[in-house]
Amino acid sequence: MKDEEEPHPELFVHPYKYEVEQLEMPAHLLEAPTQKPPDPMEDGGCEIVQDPEKLQAVLDDLMKYKEIAVDLEHHSYRSYLGFTCLIQLSTPDNDYILDALVLRGHLHLLNQAFTHPGILKVFHGASMDVIWLQRDFGVYVVSMWDTAEGSRLLTGRRAGLRHLLLQYCDVSADKRYQLADWRIRPLPDEMVRYARQDTHYLLYIALRQRQDLLDRGGVSFIRQAWSLSKAVTLKHYEKPLYSEEVFEDFLNSRERGFTPNPRNITAMRLLHAWRDNVARVEDESTGYVLPNHMLLKISRELPKTVQGVLACCVPPPPLLCRHLADVHTLVLQARNSPEASAQQGANGKPEHSEKPANDNVVYCTQLCDEQTAASSLLAIERAVESVPITQPVISLFEESDPQMGKGAKRKQRALEIEQSFSNPFMLFLPSIAAKVLVPCPGGLVDQTTQSFAMLQKWKLLDATPTPEKLPKKRSAETPKVVDSSGKEGRSRSIKEQIHGSSTQNDGEIKKKKKKKTLNQAPEPIQLHQYDYSQSDFSIFNTPATGKKKDFDPTRETREKAKGTREKSKETREMSSSTLALQKRIAPRRQFEPRGVSYVQGKYARDTAHRWPRR
């Protein structure tokens, strides 16, 4: 042994390597196909085996035939290594489905039939099926025909089973359940049909394919397909170990359209190793822990925050959320890795640091895009080098004064700027010297405030009412007017209250106006809410006696109402037949404008009045 840590490769040699290499091609492969197409699956039944006793009966039946068809259904999404769920077997007469989850401890008995050189096992794409049989059950395959290798010789590429079914059997296969969860128990009928279809027609497809190979290239094509099938059976299972070669294979397969820089490669290497470790511990697939496209996006973006890592993974995987702090630490480690910076500097590319090394150097904080061509990067570097660098100057504080020093000039300028600003609330708040509380607007105003100074400066009206100028409250009762004779009269109208009594002499009004001096400022008008509950509305009533020629807006309405009452009285006296006849013959009444005042009567305002149209 060369290395004590790793076993020698000879310890993992295929146990049936000698039998496979020395095995001669069966003679019946060169015979013309005489078998008829298989019957449709609806005509025959399929036996699902979940009992060890029935398994032994199936093995005894398999030993009677020269050819059998084999296929496997595997699950690998919620398991790191994966496991086999179903094994489908088909003979020219019967179809069997073995439940590999229930019979896992008994399926090693299949090795007797699968290693028998006289029984040809027909697979389609057996490169992974052979490894799964070795890993889960210790079963090896000797004497096999792979239809995928035969289609490669005929068409130059590996044709899928769906294409072969349509070509040789005229059967359209439904591949919706190819990636289904085969752990489901009991199996739905659709999944049973799909699993059975993979092997039911496979024996007939192999016969037709061999005939095409004979017609196309003769016996040499048959022997070449046999040799390719033997090479597939010589594959042996090895437990996957993580190494640098695994990451290199992953990087080479995923770098299409992506030109990573050293930081991206470092982040990809750290995340790839972390994903493999978590998958082994949790027994989950690497795709379940962190899918490949999310790993590549995190490596490209290199987010600075935890929220940035989550933004690269939509929707975020459960295990990523559980280990989010570890992933964020690895991303920051890749951003600040010295190896990436050193390798980047050795390649002649500028290093992206968080802070510029020199204050006088133009620094761009935006990271370059990974997909930017090398020519554009060189052009940007040359453009940056050609930019002239000057000392930043703030003109506000750099005015030169020969009499004063630079520091004194700056302080003076700053003091002037500070004095030019004032608190806007000082226009409404009292000064500190007054030491009194100013009431709400409308009351006394502090004369020391800035607002009072502004009023005096712009010669505005004095907005400071004194207690003497405040209007007196209106009494609850309406005052009565007493004439010169001492008798009480009726209350004055609003017009008389505003403009004075009609008996007042005009000469007295002119004398009062002359008493006002020019220097006296007019008194400000104080507006107060009028209390209509104390008003006397009797002035609006029309006196019962006396005829006035003034316009009365309600006159027309009253006359109309009076005429309506007379007509209604005449109508009641008419017979019903005459009234009906008049209604049919009478023309449509035209709308007449009416007054807008309220008429006191038995008619309500909303029913009796029709408001004029505007």
XYZ file of C-alpha atoms in Angstrom, residues 13 66 103 122 153 163 194-195 217 234 302 332 370 421 434 455 516 578 581 585 595 600:
22
model
C -11.584 -4.411 -8.242
C -32.747 -16.723 -21.829
C -37.556 -6.319 0.423
C -31.597 -6.210 -21.230
C -24.219 2.901 -33.124
C -38.103 7.453 -28.867
C -45.215 4.082 -15.935
C -42.837 1.690 -14.132
C -23.236 -3.132 -40.490
C -17.478 -3.560 -15.373
C -20.823 38.441 -3.198
C -17.197 37.878 3.569
C -18.025 39.716 -14.410
C -30.263 81.788 10.236
C -40.412 88.825 28.770
C -44.982 94.442 12.187
C -61.506 111.711 13.673
C -116.209 63.183 -16.683
C -112.299 61.992 -19.772
C -107.952 65.009 -23.205
C -91.213 81.502 -5.596
C -96.858 78.249 5.647
